[in-house]
Amino acid sequence: GNNVDVDKGERVFLPGNYGFYLTFFTDVWQARGGLFQAATHPWPEHIHYQMVNGNDPDISTAWLKAINAKYAVITEPGSQELYNEIKNPERFEGLDPVYEEKHDVIYKVPLKRPSPAKPVNEGVMNTLIVPEKADSKEELLSYVDWVENSSDRELLFNMEDHDRYKIAGEIGEGEVILVQMTYDDGWRAVNNGKRVEKDEDPLGFLVLKPDPPAGGGKVDITLSHGPTWRQWLGYLITAVTIGFAAWYILVGQAIGRKADILRVVTSKT
């Protein structure tokens, strides 16, 4: 935990029970999480399947870079992890091991720009092809090359709380900002008081398109997340349902009282 800076959005990959329980005990970011069935991003389950069952070192490393994982925890045969799901662990041996104990190995991922907010070339993004599957190697490697190499600039990323983040730095001409978090309608971004256009990249991550001066410029973005229209609709449906249920109970009780009165009256007559 001390080697992972949560406020900077540093993320890890963990398999099995380690991944299930990490978020119950820490705030460390990971790609999947304990309640992964509720994920809104389309790729985590495909990525996880490839990470635990794949056999190609290039694909495995590429996915770790695509999800911006600083570390990968890999369980080998003999690990005391009860749900030891990693197959072909030797494919990770090209990475730098920073911790080993009882057949659990933590590898450091060679991220060229570790911040989860990265300047990237918009023109190249528009030429990328969405991978058909998690092992679509050519498309995946092209995507990761875009993430890693389409700009040499870096941005500062800081989490103020779980719904509010700050992004600051400088972007170049033709560049947008890739934020390696799930795109959805709830994101709101403001750059120096001006609303920022949102988009999503080929894998469904958030892309911000600030409007700096021609040729690029400095950005100071506040990124926040709030309820989407789907959530507000859910709240409305819930309120209407509760209201209807209350009305139905009250009306039913009133009808029951009237029926009791009628029975009393008719029995006396």
CSV table of C-alpha atoms in Angstrom, one decimal:
chain,number,residue,atom,x,y,z
A,1,GLY,CA,0.0,0.0,0.0
A,2,ASN,CA,2.8,2.4,0.8
A,3,ASN,CA,4.2,2.0,-2.7
A,4,VAL,CA,0.9,2.9,-4.4
A,5,ASP,CA,-0.2,6.6,-4.3
A,6,VAL,CA,-4.0,6.5,-4.3
A,7,ASP,CA,-4.2,10.3,-4.6
A,8,LYS,CA,-2.3,10.1,-7.9
A,9,GLY,CA,-4.6,7.4,-9.2
A,10,GLU,CA,-2.0,4.7,-9.3
A,11,ARG,CA,-3.6,1.3,-10.0
A,12,VAL,CA,-2.7,-2.4,-9.6
A,13,PHE,CA,-3.8,-5.7,-11.2
A,14,LEU,CA,-4.7,-8.5,-8.8
A,15,PRO,CA,-6.1,-12.0,-9.4
A,16,GLY,CA,-8.5,-14.2,-7.4
A,17,ASN,CA,-9.3,-13.4,-3.8
A,18,TYR,CA,-6.7,-10.7,-3.6
A,19,GLY,CA,-8.7,-8.7,-6.1
A,20,PHE,CA,-12.0,-9.5,-4.4
A,21,TYR,CA,-10.9,-8.2,-1.0
A,22,LEU,CA,-8.5,-5.4,-1.8
A,23,THR,CA,-11.2,-2.7,-2.1
A,24,PHE,CA,-12.8,-3.8,1.2
A,25,PHE,CA,-9.7,-3.0,3.2
A,26,THR,CA,-7.9,-0.3,1.2
A,27,ASP,CA,-8.6,2.5,-1.3
A,28,VAL,CA,-6.0,1.2,-3.8
A,29,TRP,CA,-7.3,1.4,-7.4
A,30,GLN,CA,-7.6,-1.7,-9.4
A,31,ALA,CA,-9.1,-2.6,-12.8
A,32,ARG,CA,-11.8,-5.0,-11.5
A,33,GLY,CA,-12.8,-4.6,-7.9
A,34,GLY,CA,-15.0,-6.6,-5.5
A,35,LEU,CA,-18.3,-5.9,-7.1
A,36,PHE,CA,-17.2,-6.4,-10.7
A,37,GLN,CA,-20.7,-7.4,-11.8
A,38,ALA,CA,-21.7,-3.8,-11.5
A,39,ALA,CA,-19.0,-2.5,-13.8
A,40,THR,CA,-20.1,-0.1,-16.5
A,41,HIS,CA,-16.9,-0.4,-18.6
A,42,PRO,CA,-17.2,-3.0,-21.4
A,43,TRP,CA,-13.7,-4.4,-21.1
A,44,PRO,CA,-12.7,-5.4,-17.6
A,45,GLU,CA,-14.0,-9.0,-17.7
A,46,HIS,CA,-12.4,-9.6,-21.1
A,47,ILE,CA,-9.1,-8.2,-19.9
A,48,HIS,CA,-9.2,-10.2,-16.7
A,49,TYR,CA,-9.9,-13.4,-18.6
A,50,GLN,CA,-6.9,-12.7,-20.9
A,51,MET,CA,-4.7,-11.8,-18.0
A,52,VAL,CA,-5.4,-15.1,-16.1
A,53,ASN,CA,-5.7,-17.5,-19.0
A,54,GLY,CA,-3.5,-16.0,-21.8
A,55,ASN,CA,-0.1,-17.2,-22.9
A,56,ASP,CA,1.3,-14.2,-24.9
A,57,PRO,CA,3.7,-12.0,-22.9
A,58,ASP,CA,3.2,-9.1,-25.3
A,59,ILE,CA,-0.6,-9.1,-24.9
A,60,SER,CA,-0.4,-9.4,-21.1
A,61,THR,CA,2.0,-6.5,-20.8
A,62,ALA,CA,0.0,-4.4,-23.3
A,63,TRP,CA,-3.2,-4.8,-21.2
A,64,LEU,CA,-1.3,-3.8,-18.0
A,65,LYS,CA,-0.3,-0.6,-19.8
A,66,ALA,CA,-3.8,-0.1,-21.3
A,67,ILE,CA,-5.3,-0.2,-17.8
A,68,ASN,CA,-2.4,1.9,-16.4
A,69,ALA,CA,-1.4,-0.7,-13.8
A,70,LYS,CA,1.7,0.3,-11.8
A,71,TYR,CA,2.1,-3.2,-10.4
A,72,ALA,CA,0.8,-6.7,-11.2
A,73,VAL,CA,0.4,-9.3,-8.6
A,74,ILE,CA,0.9,-12.8,-10.1
A,75,THR,CA,0.3,-16.0,-8.2
A,76,GLU,CA,2.4,-19.0,-9.2
A,77,PRO,CA,1.8,-22.7,-8.6
A,78,GLY,CA,2.3,-23.3,-4.9
A,79,SER,CA,0.8,-19.9,-3.9
A,80,GLN,CA,-1.3,-19.9,-0.7
A,81,GLU,CA,-3.9,-17.9,-2.6
A,82,LEU,CA,-7.0,-20.1,-2.3
A,83,TYR,CA,-8.4,-19.0,-5.7
A,84,ASN,CA,-5.1,-19.3,-7.7
A,85,GLU,CA,-6.4,-18.6,-11.2
A,86,ILE,CA,-3.3,-17.4,-13.0
A,87,LYS,CA,-2.2,-19.8,-15.8
A,88,ASN,CA,1.1,-19.6,-17.6
A,89,PRO,CA,2.7,-17.2,-15.1
A,90,GLU,CA,6.1,-17.4,-16.9
A,91,ARG,CA,4.8,-14.9,-19.4
A,92,PHE,CA,5.2,-12.1,-16.9
A,93,GLU,CA,8.9,-12.9,-16.2
A,94,GLY,CA,10.0,-10.2,-18.6
A,95,LEU,CA,8.8,-7.6,-16.1
A,96,ASP,CA,10.7,-6.4,-13.2
A,97,PRO,CA,9.9,-8.3,-10.0
A,98,VAL,CA,9.9,-6.1,-6.9
A,99,TYR,CA,8.6,-8.5,-4.3
A,100,GLU,CA,8.4,-12.3,-4.0
A,101,GLU,CA,7.1,-14.5,-1.2
A,102,LYS,CA,5.5,-17.9,-1.1
A,103,HIS,CA,5.1,-18.1,-4.9
A,104,ASP,CA,3.4,-14.7,-5.0
A,105,VAL,CA,5.3,-12.2,-7.2
A,106,ILE,CA,4.7,-8.5,-7.6
A,107,TYR,CA,6.0,-7.1,-10.9
A,108,LYS,CA,6.4,-3.5,-11.7
A,109,VAL,CA,4.9,-2.5,-15.1
A,110,PRO,CA,7.1,-0.2,-17.3
A,111,LEU,CA,4.7,2.6,-17.7
A,112,LYS,CA,6.3,5.4,-19.8
A,113,ARG,CA,3.9,8.0,-18.3
A,114,PRO,CA,2.3,6.7,-15.1
A,115,SER,CA,-0.3,9.5,-14.6
A,116,PRO,CA,-3.8,8.2,-15.5
A,117,ALA,CA,-4.3,11.5,-17.3
A,118,LYS,CA,-2.2,11.7,-20.5
A,119,PRO,CA,-1.9,14.0,-23.5
A,120,VAL,CA,-2.5,12.0,-26.6
A,121,ASN,CA,-2.8,12.7,-30.3
A,122,GLU,CA,-6.4,13.1,-31.4
A,123,GLY,CA,-5.7,12.4,-35.1
A,124,VAL,CA,-4.1,9.1,-34.3
A,125,MET,CA,-7.0,8.2,-31.9
A,126,ASN,CA,-9.4,8.6,-34.8
A,127,THR,CA,-7.5,6.0,-36.9
A,128,LEU,CA,-7.4,3.3,-34.2
A,129,ILE,CA,-9.5,0.1,-34.6
A,130,VAL,CA,-11.4,-1.3,-31.7
A,131,PRO,CA,-10.1,-4.7,-30.8
A,132,GLU,CA,-12.6,-7.4,-31.6
A,133,LYS,CA,-11.4,-9.5,-28.6
A,134,ALA,CA,-8.9,-9.2,-25.8
A,135,ASP,CA,-6.4,-11.2,-27.7
A,136,SER,CA,-6.6,-9.1,-30.9
A,137,LYS,CA,-2.9,-8.4,-30.7
A,138,GLU,CA,-2.4,-6.0,-33.6
A,139,GLU,CA,-5.2,-3.6,-32.6
A,140,LEU,CA,-4.2,-3.8,-28.9
A,141,LEU,CA,-0.5,-3.0,-29.6
A,142,SER,CA,-1.5,-0.1,-31.8
A,143,TYR,CA,-3.7,1.2,-29.1
A,144,VAL,CA,-1.0,1.0,-26.4
A,145,ASP,CA,1.5,2.6,-28.7
A,146,TRP,CA,-0.9,5.5,-29.0
A,147,VAL,CA,-1.3,5.7,-25.3
A,148,GLU,CA,2.4,5.5,-24.6
A,149,ASN,CA,4.0,7.3,-27.5
A,150,SER,CA,1.7,9.7,-29.2
A,151,SER,CA,2.9,12.5,-26.9
A,152,ASP,CA,5.9,13.0,-24.6
A,153,ARG,CA,4.1,15.5,-22.3
A,154,GLU,CA,2.9,14.6,-18.8
A,155,LEU,CA,0.1,15.9,-16.7
A,156,LEU,CA,-0.4,16.0,-13.0
A,157,PHE,CA,-3.4,14.1,-11.7
A,158,ASN,CA,-4.7,14.4,-8.1
A,159,MET,CA,-7.8,12.9,-6.5
A,160,GLU,CA,-9.5,15.3,-4.1
A,161,ASP,CA,-12.2,12.7,-3.3
A,162,HIS,CA,-13.8,9.8,-5.1
A,163,ASP,CA,-16.0,12.1,-7.2
A,164,ARG,CA,-13.6,15.0,-7.8
A,165,TYR,CA,-10.2,15.2,-9.5
A,166,LYS,CA,-7.7,17.8,-10.6
A,167,ILE,CA,-5.7,17.6,-13.9
A,168,ALA,CA,-3.0,20.2,-14.6
A,169,GLY,CA,-0.1,20.7,-17.1
A,170,GLU,CA,0.3,21.5,-20.7
A,171,ILE,CA,-0.9,19.9,-23.9
A,172,GLY,CA,0.4,20.3,-27.4
A,173,GLU,CA,-1.2,21.2,-30.7
A,174,GLY,CA,-3.6,18.4,-31.9
A,175,GLU,CA,-3.6,16.8,-28.5
A,176,VAL,CA,-6.5,15.8,-26.2
A,177,ILE,CA,-6.4,14.3,-22.7
A,178,LEU,CA,-6.9,10.6,-22.1
A,179,VAL,CA,-8.2,9.9,-18.6
A,180,GLN,CA,-7.9,6.1,-18.0
A,181,MET,CA,-11.3,5.9,-16.2
A,182,THR,CA,-14.6,4.7,-17.6
A,183,TYR,CA,-16.4,7.2,-19.9
A,184,ASP,CA,-20.0,7.9,-18.9
A,185,ASP,CA,-22.5,10.7,-19.0
A,186,GLY,CA,-21.9,11.6,-15.3
A,187,TRP,CA,-18.5,13.2,-15.9
A,188,ARG,CA,-18.3,17.0,-15.8
A,189,ALA,CA,-15.0,18.8,-16.7
A,190,VAL,CA,-14.2,22.5,-16.4
A,191,ASN,CA,-10.9,24.0,-17.6
A,192,ASN,CA,-10.3,27.5,-16.1
A,193,GLY,CA,-14.0,28.1,-15.8
A,194,LYS,CA,-14.9,26.8,-19.2
A,195,ARG,CA,-16.8,23.5,-19.8
A,196,VAL,CA,-14.7,20.8,-21.5
A,197,GLU,CA,-16.0,18.6,-24.3
A,198,LYS,CA,-16.0,14.9,-23.5
A,199,ASP,CA,-15.5,11.9,-25.7
A,200,GLU,CA,-14.5,8.2,-25.3
A,201,ASP,CA,-11.5,6.4,-26.8
A,202,PRO,CA,-11.7,3.0,-28.7
A,203,LEU,CA,-11.7,1.1,-25.4
A,204,GLY,CA,-14.3,3.2,-23.6
A,205,PHE,CA,-12.0,5.4,-21.5
A,206,LEU,CA,-12.7,9.1,-21.0
A,207,VAL,CA,-11.2,11.6,-23.4
A,208,LEU,CA,-11.3,15.4,-22.6
A,209,LYS,CA,-11.0,18.0,-25.3
A,210,PRO,CA,-10.1,21.3,-23.7
A,211,ASP,CA,-9.9,24.4,-25.8
A,212,PRO,CA,-6.4,25.8,-25.3
A,213,PRO,CA,-4.9,28.5,-27.5
A,214,ALA,CA,-3.9,27.4,-31.0
A,215,GLY,CA,-0.8,25.3,-30.8
A,216,GLY,CA,-1.7,23.9,-27.4
A,217,GLY,CA,-1.4,25.4,-23.9
A,218,LYS,CA,-1.8,25.0,-20.2
A,219,VAL,CA,-4.7,23.3,-18.7
A,220,ASP,CA,-6.1,23.4,-15.2
A,221,ILE,CA,-9.1,21.0,-15.2
A,222,THR,CA,-11.5,20.1,-12.4
A,223,LEU,CA,-13.1,16.7,-13.2
A,224,SER,CA,-16.1,15.7,-11.2
A,225,HIS,CA,-18.7,13.0,-11.4
A,226,GLY,CA,-22.4,13.1,-10.5
A,227,PRO,CA,-25.6,11.3,-11.2
A,228,THR,CA,-26.5,10.6,-14.9
A,229,TRP,CA,-30.0,11.0,-16.3
A,230,ARG,CA,-30.4,7.2,-15.9
A,231,GLN,CA,-29.8,7.5,-12.2
A,232,TRP,CA,-32.3,10.4,-11.9
A,233,LEU,CA,-34.8,8.3,-13.8
A,234,GLY,CA,-34.1,5.4,-11.4
A,235,TYR,CA,-34.7,7.8,-8.5
A,236,LEU,CA,-38.0,9.0,-10.0
A,237,ILE,CA,-39.2,5.4,-10.7
A,238,THR,CA,-38.3,4.5,-7.1
A,239,ALA,CA,-40.2,7.5,-5.7
A,240,VAL,CA,-43.3,6.8,-7.9
A,241,THR,CA,-43.2,3.1,-6.9
A,242,ILE,CA,-43.0,4.0,-3.2
A,243,GLY,CA,-45.8,6.5,-3.6
A,244,PHE,CA,-48.0,4.1,-5.4
A,245,ALA,CA,-47.4,1.4,-2.8
A,246,ALA,CA,-48.3,3.8,0.0
A,247,TRP,CA,-51.4,5.0,-1.9
A,248,TYR,CA,-52.5,1.4,-2.6
A,249,ILE,CA,-52.1,0.5,1.1
A,250,LEU,CA,-54.0,3.5,2.3
A,251,VAL,CA,-56.8,3.0,-0.3
A,252,GLY,CA,-57.0,-0.7,0.6
A,253,GLN,CA,-57.4,0.2,4.3
A,254,ALA,CA,-60.1,2.7,3.5
A,255,ILE,CA,-62.0,0.2,1.3
A,256,GLY,CA,-61.6,-2.3,4.1
A,257,ARG,CA,-63.1,0.1,6.7
A,258,LYS,CA,-66.0,0.9,4.4
A,259,ALA,CA,-66.7,-2.8,3.8
A,260,ASP,CA,-66.7,-3.4,7.6
A,261,ILE,CA,-69.2,-0.5,8.1
A,262,LEU,CA,-71.5,-1.9,5.4
A,263,ARG,CA,-71.4,-5.3,6.9
A,264,VAL,CA,-72.4,-3.9,10.3
A,265,VAL,CA,-75.2,-1.8,8.8
A,266,THR,CA,-76.6,-4.6,6.7
A,267,SER,CA,-76.5,-7.1,9.6
A,268,LYS,CA,-78.6,-4.7,11.8
A,269,THR,CA,-81.2,-4.2,9.1
